[in-house]
PDB file of C-alpha atoms in Angstrom:
ATOM      1  CA  MET W  58      90.592 102.302  85.380  1.00 36.00           C
ATOM      2  CA  THR W  59      93.628 101.488  82.937  1.00 38.00           C
ATOM      3  CA  ALA W  60      96.510  99.359  84.241  1.00 40.00           C
ATOM      4  CA  ASP W  61      98.765 102.085  83.397  1.00 40.00           C
ATOM      5  CA  GLU W  62      96.677 104.841  85.077  1.00 39.00           C
ATOM      6  CA  SER W  63      97.041 105.744  89.014  1.00 39.00           C
ATOM      7  CA  PRO W  64      93.159 105.283  91.654  1.00 39.00           C
ATOM      8  CA  THR W  65      94.218 108.767  92.578  1.00 40.00           C
ATOM      9  CA  SER W  66      95.878 110.710  89.607  1.00 40.00           C
ATOM     10  CA  GLY W  67      97.369 110.030  86.334  1.00 42.00           C
ATOM     11  CA  ARG W  68     100.648 111.619  88.187  1.00 45.00           C
ATOM     12  CA  TYR W  69     101.703 108.771  89.181  1.00 42.00           C
ATOM     13  CA  PRO W  70     101.936 105.438  87.425  1.00 43.00           C
ATOM     14  CA  GLN W  71     101.164 101.917  87.616  1.00 46.00           C
ATOM     15  CA  LEU W  72     103.709  99.353  86.193  1.00 43.00           C
ATOM     16  CA  ALA W  73     102.512  95.244  85.729  1.00 50.00           C
ATOM     17  CA  HIS W  74     105.591  93.428  85.804  1.00 49.00           C
ATOM     18  CA  ARG W  75     106.510  91.089  83.110  1.00 50.00           C
ATOM     19  CA  GLY W  76     105.288  86.851  85.267  1.00 50.00           C
ATOM     20  CA  SER W  77     103.387  88.818  88.117  1.00 51.00           C
ATOM     21  CA  SER W  78      99.969  89.920  88.221  1.00 51.00           C
ATOM     22  CA  ALA W  79     100.810  92.414  90.950  1.00 55.00           C
ATOM     23  CA  VAL W  80     101.307  95.808  90.107  1.00 68.00           C
ATOM     24  CA  ILE W  81     103.692  97.590  90.758  1.00 76.00           C
ATOM     25  CA  ASP W  82     104.896 102.150  90.267  1.00 83.00           C
ATOM     26  CA  ASP W  83     108.228 101.534  90.106  1.00 86.00           C
ATOM     27  CA  GLU W  84     109.514 105.843  90.213  1.00 87.00           C
ATOM     28  CA  LEU W  85     107.439 105.166  93.920  1.00 87.00           C
ATOM     29  CA  TRP W  86     109.864 102.462  94.532  1.00 88.00           C
ATOM     30  CA  ALA W  87     112.344 104.316  93.227  1.00 90.00           C
ATOM     31  CA  ALA W  88     112.135 107.214  95.678  1.00 93.00           C
ATOM     32  CA  VAL W  89     112.107 104.734  98.349  1.00 90.00           C
ATOM     33  CA  GLY W  90     115.359 102.742  97.030  1.00 92.00           C
ATOM     34  CA  ASP W  91     118.172 104.966  98.328  1.00 96.00           C
ATOM     35  CA  PRO W  92     119.085 104.350 101.691  1.00 96.00           C
ATOM     36  CA  THR W  93     119.418 107.615 103.012  1.00 97.00           C
ATOM     37  CA  ARG W  94     115.901 108.916 101.162  1.00 97.00           C
ATOM     38  CA  ARG W  95     114.486 105.783 102.676  1.00 96.00           C
ATOM     39  CA  ARG W  96     115.526 106.907 106.876  1.00 97.00           C
ATOM     40  CA  VAL W  97     114.410 110.464 105.756  1.00 98.00           C
ATOM     41  CA  PHE W  98     111.411 109.243 105.055  1.00 98.00           C
ATOM     42  CA  ASP W  99     111.265 107.282 107.994  1.00 97.00           C
ATOM     43  CA  LEU W 100     111.622 110.116 110.327  1.00 98.00           C
ATOM     44  CA  ILE W 101     108.978 112.108 108.391  1.00 98.00           C
ATOM     45  CA  LEU W 102     105.920 108.971 109.147  1.00 97.00           C
ATOM     46  CA  ALA W 103     107.643 108.802 112.370  1.00 97.00           C
ATOM     47  CA  ASP W 104     107.255 112.669 113.784  1.00 97.00           C
ATOM     48  CA  GLY W 105     104.643 113.498 111.317  1.00 96.00           C
ATOM     49  CA  ILE W 106     105.993 116.694 109.913  1.00 97.00           C
ATOM     50  CA  ALA W 107     109.866 117.635 109.053  1.00 98.00           C
ATOM     51  CA  THR W 108     111.956 120.001 107.773  1.00 98.00           C
ATOM     52  CA  ALA W 109     114.979 119.855 106.303  1.00 98.00           C
ATOM     53  CA  THR W 110     116.934 121.653 108.699  1.00 97.00           C
ATOM     54  CA  THR W 111     115.199 119.292 110.839  1.00 97.00           C
ATOM     55  CA  LEU W 112     116.037 116.351 109.316  1.00 98.00           C
ATOM     56  CA  SER W 113     119.758 116.931 108.577  1.00 98.00           C
ATOM     57  CA  ASP W 114     120.209 117.611 111.922  1.00 98.00           C
ATOM     58  CA  ARG W 115     119.690 113.831 112.445  1.00 98.00           C
ATOM     59  CA  LEU W 116     121.329 112.659 109.631  1.00 98.00           C
ATOM     60  CA  PRO W 117     124.622 112.379 108.894  1.00 97.00           C
ATOM     61  CA  VAL W 118     123.911 113.946 105.720  1.00 97.00           C
ATOM     62  CA  THR W 119     124.022 118.200 104.747  1.00 97.00           C
ATOM     63  CA  ARG W 120     120.673 119.988 105.316  1.00 97.00           C
ATOM     64  CA  GLN W 121     121.609 120.532 100.913  1.00 98.00           C
ATOM     65  CA  ALA W 122     121.436 116.419 100.325  1.00 98.00           C
ATOM     66  CA  VAL W 123     118.531 116.708 102.419  1.00 98.00           C
ATOM     67  CA  THR W 124     116.159 118.866 100.243  1.00 98.00           C
ATOM     68  CA  LYS W 125     117.651 117.073  96.811  1.00 98.00           C
ATOM     69  CA  HIS W 126     116.344 113.868  98.536  1.00 98.00           C
ATOM     70  CA  LEU W 127     113.108 115.558  99.713  1.00 98.00           C
ATOM     71  CA  ALA W 128     112.450 116.758  96.277  1.00 97.00           C
ATOM     72  CA  VAL W 129     112.378 113.057  94.605  1.00 97.00           C
ATOM     73  CA  LEU W 130     109.890 111.605  98.077  1.00 97.00           C
ATOM     74  CA  ASP W 131     107.004 114.976  96.527  1.00 96.00           C
ATOM     75  CA  LYS W 132     108.298 114.096  92.862  1.00 95.00           C
ATOM     76  CA  ALA W 133     107.120 110.514  93.622  1.00 94.00           C
ATOM     77  CA  GLY W 134     103.875 111.948  95.403  1.00 94.00           C
ATOM     78  CA  LEU W 135     105.348 110.656  99.227  1.00 96.00           C
ATOM     79  CA  VAL W 136     105.272 113.720 101.062  1.00 98.00           C
ATOM     80  CA  HIS W 137     103.810 117.355 100.359  1.00 96.00           C
ATOM     81  CA  SER W 138     104.995 120.281 101.546  1.00 97.00           C
ATOM     82  CA  THR W 139     103.614 123.368 102.841  1.00 97.00           C
ATOM     83  CA  PRO W 140     105.392 126.667 102.685  1.00 96.00           C
ATOM     84  CA  ASN W 141     106.333 127.713 106.429  1.00 92.00           C
ATOM     85  CA  GLY W 142     108.460 131.093 105.817  1.00 94.00           C
ATOM     86  CA  ARG W 143     112.323 129.988 104.225  1.00 94.00           C
ATOM     87  CA  GLU W 144     111.835 126.829 104.521  1.00 94.00           C
ATOM     88  CA  LYS W 145     109.106 124.446 103.878  1.00 97.00           C
ATOM     89  CA  ARG W 146     107.548 122.103 106.017  1.00 98.00           C
ATOM     90  CA  TYR W 147     107.219 118.379 104.960  1.00 98.00           C
ATOM     91  CA  ARG W 148     104.787 115.791 105.533  1.00 98.00           C
ATOM     92  CA  ALA W 149     103.906 112.032 104.329  1.00 98.00           C
ATOM     93  CA  ASN W 150     101.202 111.874 101.679  1.00 97.00           C
ATOM     94  CA  ALA W 151      98.516 109.153 103.619  1.00 94.00           C
ATOM     95  CA  GLU W 152      97.550 107.790 100.077  1.00 94.00           C
ATOM     96  CA  GLN W 153     100.644 107.522  98.362  1.00 92.00           C
ATOM     97  CA  VAL W 154     101.726 105.147 102.040  1.00 91.00           C
ATOM     98  CA  ALA W 155      98.667 103.156 101.113  1.00 92.00           C
ATOM     99  CA  ARG W 156     100.010 102.187  97.543  1.00 90.00           C
ATOM    100  CA  ILE W 157     102.765 101.416  99.445  1.00 88.00           C
ATOM    101  CA  ALA W 158     101.281  98.997 102.000  1.00 89.00           C
ATOM    102  CA  GLU W 159      99.415  97.620  98.844  1.00 92.00           C
ATOM    103  CA  GLN W 160     101.628  96.698  96.310  1.00 90.00           C
ATOM    104  CA  LEU W 161     103.657  94.935  99.519  1.00 87.00           C
ATOM    105  CA  THR W 162     100.608  92.797  99.884  1.00 92.00           C
ATOM    106  CA  ALA W 163     100.199  92.177  96.101  1.00 89.00           C
ATOM    107  CA  VAL W 164     103.662  91.172  95.288  1.00 88.00           C
ATOM    108  CA  GLY W 165     103.918  89.092  98.959  1.00 91.00           C
ATOM    109  CA  ALA W 166     100.628  87.141  97.753  1.00 92.00           C
ATOM    110  CA  ALA W 167     102.652  86.809  93.928  1.00 90.00           C
ATOM    111  CA  TRP W 168     106.139  85.679  95.520  1.00 92.00           C
ATOM    112  CA  ASP W 169     103.491  82.761  97.558  1.00 95.00           C
ATOM    113  CA  ARG W 170     102.103  81.682  94.375  1.00 95.00           C
ATOM    114  CA  ARG W 171     105.717  81.164  92.434  1.00 95.00           C
ATOM    115  CA  LEU W 172     106.895  79.477  95.827  1.00 96.00           C
ATOM    116  CA  THR W 173     103.943  77.034  96.065  1.00 96.00           C
ATOM    117  CA  ARG W 174     104.484  75.876  92.177  1.00 96.00           C
ATOM    118  CA  ILE W 175     108.400  75.430  93.079  1.00 97.00           C
ATOM    119  CA  LYS W 176     107.367  73.367  95.846  1.00 96.00           C
ATOM    120  CA  ARG W 177     104.584  71.481  93.695  1.00 96.00           C
ATOM    121  CA  ILE W 178     107.147  71.054  90.887  1.00 96.00           C
ATOM    122  CA  ALA W 179     109.742  69.820  93.239  1.00 96.00           C
ATOM    123  CA  GLU W 180     107.536  67.338  94.895  1.00 95.00           C
ATOM    124  CA  SER W 181     106.346  66.108  91.323  1.00 94.00           C
ATOM    125  CA  LEU W 182     109.836  65.749  90.523  1.00 94.00           C
ATOM    126  CA  GLU W 183     110.697  63.876  93.735  1.00 91.00           C
ATOM    127  CA  ASN W 184     107.579  61.278  93.520  1.00 90.00           C
ATOM    128  CA  ALA W 185     109.016  60.772  90.224  1.00 89.00           C
ATOM    129  CA  ALA W 186     112.217  59.565  91.189  1.00 86.00           C
ATOM    130  CA  SER W 187     110.835  57.619  93.515  1.00 85.00           C
ATOM    131  CA  THR W 188     108.772  55.831  91.477  1.00 85.00           C
ATOM    132  CA  GLU W 189     111.111  55.294  88.747  1.00 83.00           C
ATOM    133  CA  LYS W 190     113.653  54.101  91.724  1.00 81.00           C
ATOM    134  CA  ASN W 191     110.746  51.498  93.384  1.00 82.00           C
ATOM    135  CA  GLN W 192     110.129  50.012  89.440  1.00 84.00           C
ATOM    136  CA  GLY W 193     113.721  49.423  88.785  1.00 65.00           C
TER     137      GLY W 193
END
């Protein structure tokens, strides 16, 4: 598997960002980047399954707006839909939720490494300044 392939399928590309060892799926994060869409996804995660109607009843947006948000979540693979009469029932895709957790862990570890390097540089500069002051 290359860095551009997904562990689940070729549908969800992963992108390694320059200067980071973390592999990030931009489409996945763009999908949950919108606050309303994130709330839609949170409700589906909490309830297990939902329709556009049940979601719009709980959110300050129209059913049509919820449907558009669900389409973005579906395109990113975050939800699966099943026809249910005239509506669709949506549930979270467990594989994608696991990928989100893995990516958060990887990004957190990358930032921990960066902060450790910054701390070492700052301490080195402080030690050099202290040594210079003591010699002068």
